[in-house]
Tab-separated table of C-alpha atoms and ligand atoms in Angstrom:
chain	number	residue	atom	x	y	z
A	1	MET	CA	43.069	32.901	-36.685
A	2	THR	CA	46.427	32.659	-38.507
A	3	ASP	CA	46.086	33.308	-42.056
A	4	ALA	CA	47.888	30.294	-43.830
A	5	SER	CA	48.802	31.877	-46.946
A	6	VAL	CA	51.472	33.914	-45.177
A	7	ARG	CA	53.341	30.982	-43.975
A	8	GLY	CA	54.910	29.819	-47.059
A	9	THR	CA	54.942	26.584	-48.884
A	10	THR	CA	54.838	23.885	-46.089
A	11	ALA	CA	50.895	22.814	-45.913
A	12	PRO	CA	49.251	24.421	-42.896
A	13	PRO	CA	47.989	22.427	-40.240
A	14	PRO	CA	44.317	21.796	-40.526
A	15	ASP	CA	42.244	24.131	-38.371
A	16	PRO	CA	39.192	22.348	-37.654
A	17	ARG	CA	37.237	25.596	-36.976
A	18	ARG	CA	37.458	26.097	-40.760
A	19	ALA	CA	35.706	22.915	-41.680
A	20	VAL	CA	33.052	23.368	-39.027
A	21	PRO	CA	29.908	24.473	-40.930
A	22	ARG	CA	28.401	28.046	-40.171
A	23	THR	CA	24.883	27.850	-38.324
A	24	ASP	CA	22.960	29.325	-41.209
A	25	ALA	CA	24.192	26.528	-43.421
A	26	VAL	CA	23.344	23.878	-41.059
A	27	LEU	CA	19.983	25.497	-40.278
A	28	ALA	CA	19.232	25.310	-44.226
A	29	ASP	CA	19.378	21.359	-43.850
A	30	PRO	CA	15.692	20.485	-44.743
A	31	ARG	CA	15.569	18.042	-41.699
A	32	LEU	CA	16.559	20.975	-39.631
A	33	ALA	CA	14.492	23.417	-41.231
A	34	GLU	CA	11.353	21.219	-40.602
A	35	ALA	CA	12.493	21.048	-37.096
A	36	VAL	CA	12.493	24.975	-36.833
A	37	HIS	CA	8.896	24.758	-38.085
A	38	ARG	CA	8.016	22.312	-35.394
A	39	LEU	CA	10.102	23.178	-32.244
A	40	GLY	CA	10.901	26.792	-32.794
A	41	ARG	CA	14.368	28.148	-33.788
A	42	ALA	CA	15.729	28.780	-30.471
A	43	LEU	CA	15.850	24.886	-29.498
A	44	VAL	CA	17.218	23.930	-32.889
A	45	LYS	CA	19.930	26.720	-33.027
A	46	ARG	CA	20.880	25.377	-29.629
A	47	ALA	CA	21.386	21.896	-30.725
A	48	VAL	CA	23.163	22.875	-33.970
A	49	VAL	CA	25.741	25.076	-31.758
A	50	ASP	CA	26.272	22.230	-29.108
A	51	ALA	CA	27.135	20.124	-32.359
A	52	GLN	CA	29.557	22.824	-33.802
A	53	GLN	CA	31.246	22.785	-30.524
A	54	ARG	CA	31.615	19.286	-30.702
A	55	ALA	CA	33.217	19.404	-34.310
A	56	ARG	CA	35.660	22.204	-33.042
A	57	SER	CA	36.694	20.139	-30.082
A	58	GLY	CA	37.283	17.267	-32.597
A	59	ALA	CA	34.652	15.062	-30.943
A	60	ILE	CA	32.694	14.546	-34.154
A	61	ALA	CA	33.646	15.240	-37.908
A	62	PRO	CA	32.394	18.537	-39.117
A	63	ALA	CA	30.297	16.721	-41.766
A	64	GLU	CA	28.327	15.048	-39.024
A	65	VAL	CA	27.128	18.748	-37.443
A	66	ALA	CA	23.759	18.432	-38.916
A	67	ASP	CA	23.068	14.686	-38.042
A	68	VAL	CA	24.259	15.054	-34.622
A	69	ALA	CA	22.127	18.605	-33.920
A	70	LEU	CA	19.065	16.317	-35.633
A	71	ALA	CA	19.653	13.441	-33.149
A	72	ALA	CA	20.191	15.658	-30.095
A	73	LEU	CA	16.721	17.753	-30.905
A	74	PRO	CA	14.245	17.421	-28.013
A	75	ARG	CA	10.968	15.579	-29.125
A	76	THR	CA	8.741	18.721	-27.977
A	77	ALA	CA	9.343	22.324	-27.808
A	78	THR	CA	10.736	21.615	-24.276
A	79	ARG	CA	13.901	20.732	-23.148
A	80	LEU	CA	12.267	18.207	-20.795
A	81	ARG	CA	13.364	14.858	-21.886
A	82	PRO	CA	11.448	11.698	-21.105
A	83	VAL	CA	13.276	9.345	-18.513
A	84	LEU	CA	12.522	5.698	-17.905
A	85	ASN	CA	12.910	5.330	-14.223
A	86	ALA	CA	15.294	2.345	-13.576
A	87	THR	CA	16.159	3.545	-10.214
A	88	GLY	CA	13.894	1.383	-8.133
A	89	VAL	CA	12.539	4.612	-6.408
A	90	LEU	CA	8.738	4.428	-7.199
A	91	LEU	CA	8.421	8.178	-6.524
A	92	HIS	CA	11.573	10.042	-7.550
A	93	THR	CA	11.436	13.725	-7.035
A	94	ASN	CA	14.162	14.761	-9.725
A	95	LEU	CA	11.950	12.486	-12.136
A	96	GLY	CA	8.950	14.509	-11.259
A	97	ARG	CA	7.574	11.954	-8.788
A	98	ALA	CA	4.293	10.106	-9.800
A	99	PRO	CA	4.186	9.263	-13.643
A	100	LEU	CA	0.640	9.787	-14.676
A	101	SER	CA	-1.975	6.919	-15.770
A	102	ALA	CA	-3.334	6.522	-19.153
A	103	ALA	CA	-6.714	7.957	-18.156
A	104	ALA	CA	-4.931	11.134	-16.736
A	105	ARG	CA	-3.192	11.563	-19.859
A	106	GLU	CA	-6.099	11.373	-21.890
A	107	ALA	CA	-7.819	13.827	-19.816
A	108	LEU	CA	-4.900	16.189	-20.057
A	109	ALA	CA	-5.353	16.320	-23.983
A	110	VAL	CA	-8.966	17.289	-23.516
A	111	ALA	CA	-8.168	20.034	-20.859
A	112	ALA	CA	-5.280	21.445	-23.024
A	113	GLY	CA	-7.874	22.934	-25.444
A	114	THR	CA	-10.838	25.170	-24.108
A	115	CYS	CA	-12.913	23.238	-22.001
A	116	ASP	CA	-16.060	23.430	-19.405
A	117	VAL	CA	-13.998	23.842	-16.606
A	118	GLU	CA	-15.772	26.559	-15.173
A	119	LEU	CA	-18.938	26.670	-17.196
A	120	ASP	CA	-22.127	24.793	-16.927
A	121	LEU	CA	-23.126	23.635	-20.432
A	122	THR	CA	-26.916	22.956	-19.544
A	123	THR	CA	-27.612	26.484	-18.517
A	124	GLY	CA	-24.764	28.370	-20.265
A	125	THR	CA	-23.956	30.074	-17.224
A	126	ARG	CA	-20.687	30.022	-14.826
A	127	GLY	CA	-20.377	26.563	-13.100
A	128	ARG	CA	-18.243	25.620	-10.199
A	129	ARG	CA	-14.558	25.286	-10.992
A	130	GLY	CA	-13.220	21.750	-10.449
A	131	ALA	CA	-16.500	20.334	-9.440
A	132	GLY	CA	-15.585	17.050	-11.052
A	133	VAL	CA	-12.517	16.503	-8.936
A	134	ILE	CA	-14.255	17.423	-5.938
A	135	ASP	CA	-17.083	14.823	-6.571
A	136	ALA	CA	-14.325	12.374	-7.297
A	137	LEU	CA	-12.415	12.966	-4.090
A	138	LEU	CA	-15.497	12.574	-1.855
A	139	ALA	CA	-16.487	9.331	-3.695
A	140	ALA	CA	-12.615	8.130	-3.118
A	141	VAL	CA	-12.623	8.967	0.541
A	142	PRO	CA	-15.193	7.431	2.706
A	143	GLY	CA	-16.132	9.971	5.417
A	144	ALA	CA	-14.988	13.235	3.601
A	145	ALA	CA	-17.637	15.699	3.383
A	146	ALA	CA	-15.840	18.403	1.494
A	147	ALA	CA	-12.748	19.016	-0.462
A	148	HIS	CA	-10.247	21.663	-1.902
A	149	VAL	CA	-7.631	21.334	-4.183
A	150	ALA	CA	-4.364	23.605	-4.040
A	151	ASN	CA	-1.056	23.542	-5.838
A	152	ASN	CA	0.756	21.215	-3.886
A	153	GLY	CA	0.700	19.628	-0.461
A	154	ALA	CA	2.941	22.365	0.905
A	155	ALA	CA	0.358	25.200	-0.444
A	156	ALA	CA	-2.682	23.014	1.073
A	157	LEU	CA	-0.992	23.088	4.350
A	158	ALA	CA	-0.147	26.608	4.038
A	159	LEU	CA	-3.754	27.667	3.235
A	160	VAL	CA	-4.989	25.823	5.949
A	161	ALA	CA	-2.544	27.585	8.431
A	162	ALA	CA	-3.218	31.140	6.682
A	163	THR	CA	-6.913	30.631	6.975
A	164	LEU	CA	-7.353	29.176	10.516
A	165	ALA	CA	-4.198	30.483	12.571
A	166	THR	CA	-2.708	33.862	11.196
A	167	GLY	CA	-1.885	35.592	14.313
A	168	LYS	CA	-2.738	32.540	16.407
A	169	GLU	CA	-1.053	29.495	17.563
A	170	ILE	CA	-0.623	26.113	15.710
A	171	VAL	CA	0.036	23.216	18.309
A	172	VAL	CA	2.670	20.725	16.984
A	173	SER	CA	4.750	17.789	18.469
A	174	ARG	CA	8.471	18.660	18.457
A	175	GLY	CA	8.706	15.225	17.020
A	176	GLU	CA	6.815	16.209	13.872
A	177	LEU	CA	8.840	19.471	12.882
A	178	VAL	CA	10.237	17.861	9.680
A	179	GLU	CA	12.307	19.196	6.457
A	180	ILE	CA	10.367	17.980	3.500
A	181	GLY	CA	13.226	18.317	1.142
A	182	ASP	CA	15.549	20.580	-0.895
A	183	GLY	CA	15.815	22.852	2.655
A	184	PHE	CA	12.133	23.346	2.970
A	185	ARG	CA	10.959	23.139	6.575
A	186	ILE	CA	7.345	22.591	7.752
A	187	PRO	CA	7.827	24.976	10.748
A	188	ASP	CA	9.331	27.847	8.397
A	189	LEU	CA	6.433	27.251	5.951
A	190	LEU	CA	3.785	27.521	8.701
A	191	GLU	CA	5.391	30.492	10.247
A	192	SER	CA	5.380	32.260	6.949
A	193	THR	CA	1.840	32.690	7.254
A	194	GLY	CA	1.824	34.383	10.194
A	195	ALA	CA	0.932	31.593	12.538
A	196	ARG	CA	2.887	31.025	15.509
A	197	LEU	CA	4.174	27.639	16.531
A	198	ARG	CA	3.684	26.157	19.661
A	199	GLU	CA	6.273	23.392	20.122
A	200	VAL	CA	5.276	20.537	22.413
A	201	GLY	CA	6.459	17.337	23.776
A	202	THR	CA	10.181	16.035	22.820
A	203	THR	CA	11.623	14.680	19.772
A	204	ASN	CA	10.763	11.247	20.655
A	205	ARG	CA	8.048	11.321	23.096
A	206	THR	CA	4.853	13.778	23.168
A	207	HIS	CA	1.932	12.692	25.189
A	208	LEU	CA	-1.630	14.268	25.363
A	209	ALA	CA	-0.897	16.047	28.566
A	210	ASP	CA	1.752	17.981	26.380
A	211	TYR	CA	-1.061	19.165	23.745
A	212	GLU	CA	-3.611	19.919	26.669
A	213	ARG	CA	-1.210	22.221	28.367
A	214	ALA	CA	-0.640	24.160	25.328
A	215	ILE	CA	-4.443	24.589	24.219
A	216	GLY	CA	-5.973	27.724	24.848
A	217	PRO	CA	-7.535	31.019	23.596
A	218	GLU	CA	-4.664	31.458	21.220
A	219	THR	CA	-4.758	28.013	19.597
A	220	GLY	CA	-5.712	27.844	15.790
A	221	PHE	CA	-5.261	24.276	15.620
A	222	VAL	CA	-3.422	21.314	16.657
A	223	LEU	CA	-1.347	19.768	13.809
A	224	LYS	CA	-0.161	16.030	13.261
A	225	VAL	CA	2.420	16.006	10.562
A	226	HIS	CA	3.336	12.664	9.190
A	227	PRO	CA	7.144	12.222	9.066
A	228	SER	CA	7.021	10.915	5.641
A	229	ASN	CA	10.965	10.641	4.986
A	230	PHE	CA	12.279	9.161	8.120
A	231	THR	CA	11.483	7.049	10.955
A	232	VAL	CA	11.859	7.251	14.708
A	233	SER	CA	12.311	4.226	16.388
A	234	GLY	CA	13.261	2.956	19.988
A	235	PHE	CA	11.693	4.808	23.098
A	236	THR	CA	8.995	6.822	21.006
A	237	SER	CA	5.511	7.777	21.783
A	238	ALA	CA	3.117	9.999	19.671
A	239	VAL	CA	-0.606	10.771	20.135
A	240	ASP	CA	-3.425	9.652	18.032
A	241	PRO	CA	-5.812	12.065	16.377
A	242	GLU	CA	-8.491	10.312	18.163
A	243	GLU	CA	-7.383	11.531	21.316
A	244	LEU	CA	-6.653	15.091	20.205
A	245	SER	CA	-10.268	15.208	18.832
A	246	GLY	CA	-11.488	15.689	22.320
A	247	LEU	CA	-9.502	19.005	23.019
A	248	GLY	CA	-12.131	21.129	21.365
A	249	VAL	CA	-9.902	22.715	18.760
A	250	PRO	CA	-9.712	21.867	14.878
A	251	VAL	CA	-7.122	18.695	14.334
A	252	VAL	CA	-5.339	18.907	10.926
A	253	ALA	CA	-3.445	15.903	9.843
A	254	ASP	CA	-1.078	16.464	7.188
A	255	ILE	CA	-0.299	12.978	5.982
A	256	GLY	CA	1.822	13.758	3.103
A	257	SER	CA	1.561	11.001	0.765
A	258	GLY	CA	-1.796	11.151	-0.586
A	259	LEU	CA	-3.057	7.445	0.390
A	260	LEU	CA	-6.587	8.119	0.450
A	261	THR	CA	-7.428	4.470	1.880
A	262	PRO	CA	-5.506	2.051	3.565
A	263	HIS	CA	-3.010	-0.308	1.360
A	264	PRO	CA	-1.995	-3.795	2.696
A	265	LEU	CA	1.580	-3.142	1.800
A	266	LEU	CA	1.782	0.154	3.652
A	267	PRO	CA	0.903	-0.615	7.154
A	268	ASP	CA	2.490	2.291	8.507
A	269	GLU	CA	1.455	5.009	6.089
A	270	PRO	CA	-1.448	7.115	7.428
A	271	ASP	CA	-4.451	7.382	5.020
A	272	ALA	CA	-6.839	10.063	4.626
A	273	ALA	CA	-10.006	8.190	5.278
A	274	GLY	CA	-8.649	6.738	8.374
A	275	MET	CA	-7.326	9.973	9.784
A	276	LEU	CA	-10.925	11.407	9.227
A	277	ALA	CA	-12.548	8.308	10.850
A	278	ARG	CA	-10.193	8.842	13.661
A	279	GLY	CA	-11.231	12.365	14.320
A	280	ALA	CA	-8.921	14.880	12.113
A	281	THR	CA	-11.121	17.719	11.199
A	282	LEU	CA	-9.023	18.074	8.186
A	283	VAL	CA	-6.504	16.111	6.170
A	284	THR	CA	-3.792	17.494	3.795
A	285	ALA	CA	-2.097	15.533	1.272
A	286	SER	CA	-0.101	15.678	-1.799
A	287	GLY	CA	-1.450	14.513	-5.149
A	288	ASP	CA	1.762	13.335	-6.947
A	289	LYS	CA	3.161	10.918	-4.208
A	290	ILE	CA	1.416	7.507	-3.622
A	291	LEU	CA	-1.990	8.917	-5.011
A	292	GLY	CA	-0.223	8.859	-8.210
A	293	GLY	CA	-1.548	11.965	-9.829
A	294	PRO	CA	-0.381	15.281	-10.943
A	295	GLN	CA	1.327	17.742	-8.374
A	296	ALA	CA	-1.701	19.082	-6.488
A	297	GLY	CA	-2.487	19.498	-2.722
A	298	LEU	CA	-5.540	18.388	-0.977
A	299	VAL	CA	-7.759	19.702	1.720
A	300	LEU	CA	-10.441	17.154	3.164
A	301	GLY	CA	-12.845	17.714	5.614
A	302	GLY	CA	-15.216	15.543	7.630
A	303	ALA	CA	-18.925	16.255	7.946
A	304	GLY	CA	-19.689	19.065	10.308
A	305	GLU	CA	-16.979	21.458	11.422
A	306	GLY	CA	-14.407	19.870	8.881
A	307	ALA	CA	-16.855	20.799	5.868
A	308	ASP	CA	-17.316	24.292	7.358
A	309	LEU	CA	-13.301	24.658	7.555
A	310	VAL	CA	-12.993	23.688	3.916
A	311	GLU	CA	-15.569	26.470	2.757
A	312	ARG	CA	-13.728	29.006	4.566
A	313	ILE	CA	-10.372	27.812	3.351
A	314	ARG	CA	-11.832	27.705	-0.428
A	315	ARG	CA	-13.094	31.304	0.085
A	316	PHE	CA	-9.796	32.595	1.894
A	317	PRO	CA	-8.210	35.282	-0.545
A	318	LEU	CA	-4.739	33.376	-0.475
A	319	ALA	CA	-6.860	30.261	-2.329
A	320	ARG	CA	-7.097	32.272	-5.391
A	321	ALA	CA	-3.091	32.636	-5.545
A	322	MET	CA	-2.612	28.795	-4.969
A	323	ARG	CA	-5.438	27.818	-7.278
A	324	VAL	CA	-4.613	24.653	-9.905
A	325	ASP	CA	-5.222	25.091	-13.440
A	326	LYS	CA	-7.416	22.950	-15.493
A	327	LEU	CA	-4.611	20.608	-16.527
A	328	THR	CA	-4.308	19.529	-12.980
A	329	LEU	CA	-8.085	19.393	-12.390
A	330	ALA	CA	-8.421	17.234	-15.500
A	331	ALA	CA	-5.241	14.965	-14.495
A	332	LEU	CA	-6.280	14.551	-10.904
A	333	GLU	CA	-10.066	13.787	-11.497
A	334	ALA	CA	-8.740	11.123	-14.120
A	335	THR	CA	-6.423	9.619	-11.758
A	336	LEU	CA	-9.103	9.392	-8.995
A	337	ARG	CA	-11.794	8.067	-11.287
A	338	GLY	CA	-9.641	5.814	-13.862
A	339	PRO	CA	-8.395	2.494	-13.293
A	340	GLY	CA	-5.219	2.003	-11.054
A	341	THR	CA	-2.444	4.198	-11.391
A	342	PRO	CA	1.149	3.370	-12.537
A	343	VAL	CA	2.284	4.067	-8.912
A	344	ARG	CA	-0.024	1.760	-7.486
A	345	ALA	CA	0.987	-1.050	-10.223
A	346	ALA	CA	4.472	-0.512	-9.295
A	347	LEU	CA	3.591	-1.200	-5.560
A	348	ASP	CA	1.535	-4.197	-6.234
A	349	THR	CA	3.568	-6.048	-8.827
A	350	PRO	CA	4.665	-9.455	-7.374
A	351	VAL	CA	8.390	-9.892	-7.402
A	352	GLU	CA	8.395	-13.101	-9.716
A	353	ASP	CA	6.889	-10.973	-12.274
A	354	LEU	CA	9.831	-8.597	-11.842
A	355	ARG	CA	12.338	-11.453	-11.924
A	356	ARG	CA	10.959	-13.058	-15.007
A	357	ARG	CA	11.328	-9.720	-16.690
A	358	ALA	CA	14.627	-9.028	-15.466
A	359	ALA	CA	15.601	-12.596	-16.983
A	360	ARG	CA	14.104	-11.787	-20.263
A	361	LEU	CA	15.826	-8.591	-20.748
A	362	ALA	CA	19.305	-9.871	-19.718
A	363	ALA	CA	18.794	-12.702	-22.173
A	364	GLU	CA	18.004	-10.502	-24.903
A	365	LEU	CA	20.294	-7.833	-24.312
A	366	ASN	CA	23.211	-10.270	-23.862
A	367	PRO	CA	24.135	-11.133	-27.451
A	368	THR	CA	24.431	-7.152	-27.941
A	369	LEU	CA	26.174	-6.814	-24.886
A	370	GLY	CA	28.895	-9.244	-24.947
A	371	GLY	CA	27.413	-11.363	-21.712
A	372	VAL	CA	27.781	-8.517	-19.352
A	373	ALA	CA	24.184	-8.281	-18.460
A	374	GLU	CA	23.005	-10.065	-15.586
A	375	ALA	CA	19.368	-10.431	-13.975
A	376	VAL	CA	19.725	-9.803	-10.194
A	377	ASP	CA	17.458	-9.444	-7.140
A	378	SER	CA	17.084	-5.604	-5.840
A	379	VAL	CA	15.753	-3.670	-3.325
A	380	ALA	CA	13.270	-0.826	-4.318
A	381	THR	CA	11.670	2.088	-2.164
A	382	VAL	CA	8.721	4.243	-2.445
A	383	GLY	CA	10.924	7.449	-2.053
A	384	GLY	CA	9.463	10.951	-2.482
A	385	GLY	CA	8.239	11.230	0.911
A	386	GLY	CA	6.264	8.317	1.559
A	387	ALA	CA	6.733	4.836	3.502
A	388	PRO	CA	10.053	5.845	4.932
A	389	GLY	CA	11.878	2.742	5.677
A	390	LEU	CA	9.780	0.381	3.634
A	391	THR	CA	11.383	-1.731	1.292
A	392	LEU	CA	10.257	-3.765	-1.784
A	393	PRO	CA	11.644	-6.944	-3.038
A	394	SER	CA	12.702	-6.215	-6.735
A	395	ALA	CA	14.784	-7.483	-9.463
A	396	ALA	CA	17.046	-5.597	-11.894
A	397	VAL	CA	19.357	-5.846	-15.025
A	398	ALA	CA	22.913	-5.130	-13.736
A	399	LEU	CA	25.297	-3.659	-16.211
A	400	PRO	CA	28.871	-2.344	-15.640
A	401	GLU	CA	28.780	0.943	-14.154
A	402	ARG	CA	30.464	2.522	-17.108
A	403	PHE	CA	27.427	2.612	-19.256
A	404	ALA	CA	25.433	4.817	-16.683
A	405	ALA	CA	26.292	8.101	-18.421
A	406	ALA	CA	25.771	6.837	-21.903
A	407	LEU	CA	22.310	5.396	-20.515
A	408	ARG	CA	21.418	8.951	-19.254
A	409	ALA	CA	22.469	10.543	-22.505
A	410	GLY	CA	19.926	8.133	-24.546
A	411	ASP	CA	16.465	8.836	-26.197
A	412	PRO	CA	14.664	8.075	-23.979
A	413	ALA	CA	17.251	8.666	-21.248
A	414	VAL	CA	17.650	5.851	-18.776
A	415	LEU	CA	18.386	6.483	-15.033
A	416	GLY	CA	19.762	3.221	-13.186
A	417	ARG	CA	20.950	2.843	-9.645
A	418	LEU	CA	24.686	2.852	-9.003
A	419	GLU	CA	25.281	-0.027	-6.509
A	420	GLY	CA	28.539	-1.985	-5.740
A	421	GLY	CA	30.343	-0.836	-9.056
A	422	ARG	CA	27.233	-1.601	-11.027
A	423	CYS	CA	24.430	0.232	-12.850
A	424	LEU	CA	21.237	-1.422	-11.613
A	425	LEU	CA	18.361	-0.975	-13.972
A	426	ASP	CA	15.606	-1.788	-11.542
A	427	LEU	CA	12.096	-2.854	-13.050
A	428	ARG	CA	10.007	-2.135	-9.944
A	429	ALA	CA	9.116	1.269	-11.023
A	430	LEU	CA	9.205	0.858	-14.741
A	431	ASP	CA	5.854	-0.001	-16.490
A	432	PRO	CA	6.235	-3.364	-18.156
A	433	ALA	CA	5.053	-1.470	-21.663
A	434	ASP	CA	8.214	0.034	-21.174
A	435	ASP	CA	10.501	-2.887	-21.363
A	436	VAL	CA	10.739	-2.725	-25.001
A	437	ASP	CA	11.957	0.998	-25.243
A	438	LEU	CA	14.457	-0.038	-22.213
A	439	ALA	CA	15.925	-2.906	-24.080
A	440	ALA	CA	16.347	-0.461	-27.121
A	441	ALA	CA	17.752	2.283	-25.224
A	442	VAL	CA	20.292	0.074	-23.474
A	443	ALA	CA	21.660	-1.558	-26.677
A	444	ALA	CA	21.853	2.040	-28.053
A	445	ALA	CA	23.756	3.180	-24.867
A	446	VAL	CA	26.217	0.243	-25.213
A	447	THR	CA	26.799	0.789	-28.878
A	448	ALA	CA	27.297	4.533	-28.013
A	449	ALA	CA	29.896	3.708	-25.051
A	450	GLY	CA	31.642	0.757	-26.860
A	451	THR	CA	31.523	-2.493	-25.047
B	501	PLP	C1	5.791	15.778	0.827
B	501	PLP	C2	5.076	16.412	2.081
B	501	PLP	C3	4.590	17.925	2.086
B	501	PLP	C4	4.893	18.832	0.776
B	501	PLP	O1	3.953	18.262	-0.031
B	501	PLP	P1	4.108	18.827	-1.637
B	501	PLP	O2	3.142	18.101	-2.372
B	501	PLP	O3	5.716	18.384	-1.919
B	501	PLP	O4	4.321	20.346	-1.674
B	501	PLP	C5	4.149	18.318	3.132
B	501	PLP	N1	3.924	17.259	4.363
B	501	PLP	C6	4.410	15.968	4.369
B	501	PLP	C7	4.147	15.276	5.383
B	501	PLP	C8	4.922	15.473	3.074
B	501	PLP	O5	5.286	14.194	3.028
């Protein structure tokens, strides 16, 4: 920094760094001091430093640092921000997949404190951990006689593989060796448990005889994996669990989505009850896909052998390393017992309702937006590893693409879908109760971005 006093009489150019208030001074602002009390010093200081940076670069005035830092503070002591999912993708992996139901959120509040997760309050002795969620699962899935819950779908499958097939073979069709996202592949996951894969058939066609030839003393189980993020069409053939159940070895069906019973809109999506009825010994699934609950992995077994295997899986040492916490148990149980989930509501909403909401929002926003908002028809998808190829008719508010960044920067943030030079705010994945917040967030973003 140069010293202006040595430069003679001409006024020095204003050095913006001089005027930016020091961190201590900004943190002394009573509003920020209160925030430190609530959120902790690190998060508040980070917001202040960011605001100082912006003041130094000239983006804001030095006098605005405290206000800007305050506005940028997260609502809670986490940097996670709420995001309104206006992408039209019901299960958006980057947005945490399924939004929880109100019942699940209430259950989380109970579990957050100390609770009887592993205590029998009648006798005062240790109780079975997660008994409530197991009962709820058995009630929700006709034909299920036993259940276990692990951290996620991948953990459920790995646990099954480790328990039943370490040092043995998993017989699986070449058409079902899928990558589930972010570079993770089912075959690698299975082999990491010490099981060997015995691949049968071809990418497009696998027959019962292919499985029959591969079965032997080395077989741990036969695996059916639902290709949840792609479809194979054309000259294809796959073997139903019904036929596989006659092979004399356990049949494990990884259905992925967590659909427990059939859904009329998802005719191609396998459901847990259906798979058990058709002879699968065990079914594995995710909790936070179409089931609409927290991240979790389900292992369901039918009566007899399936129930025995679930007990073995539950007792297997690795199960302890994949144990779910009380928050997951509470949210999952409430998801299962409570009224319908937001995911289910998003799936089932008639498109006319969405069109009405889009028209109302566009009409409400246009005075602020100078008439650029337009209600349009749109196409939504399930996403997140469920119902590939399925499209759901939807409706959206279309805005000029240039507002997308300001929408993401808002509070709540709004994530739309960029399409044909526009930013579509698709309403299918969005709770109608959030329309008020959406309208406010859009108005604020447009003001921030300048019309
Ligand atoms: C999503 C999915 C998985 C992985 O489940 P997570 O809950 O994401 O761990 C495994 N198998 C299939 C078929 C899937 O669709």
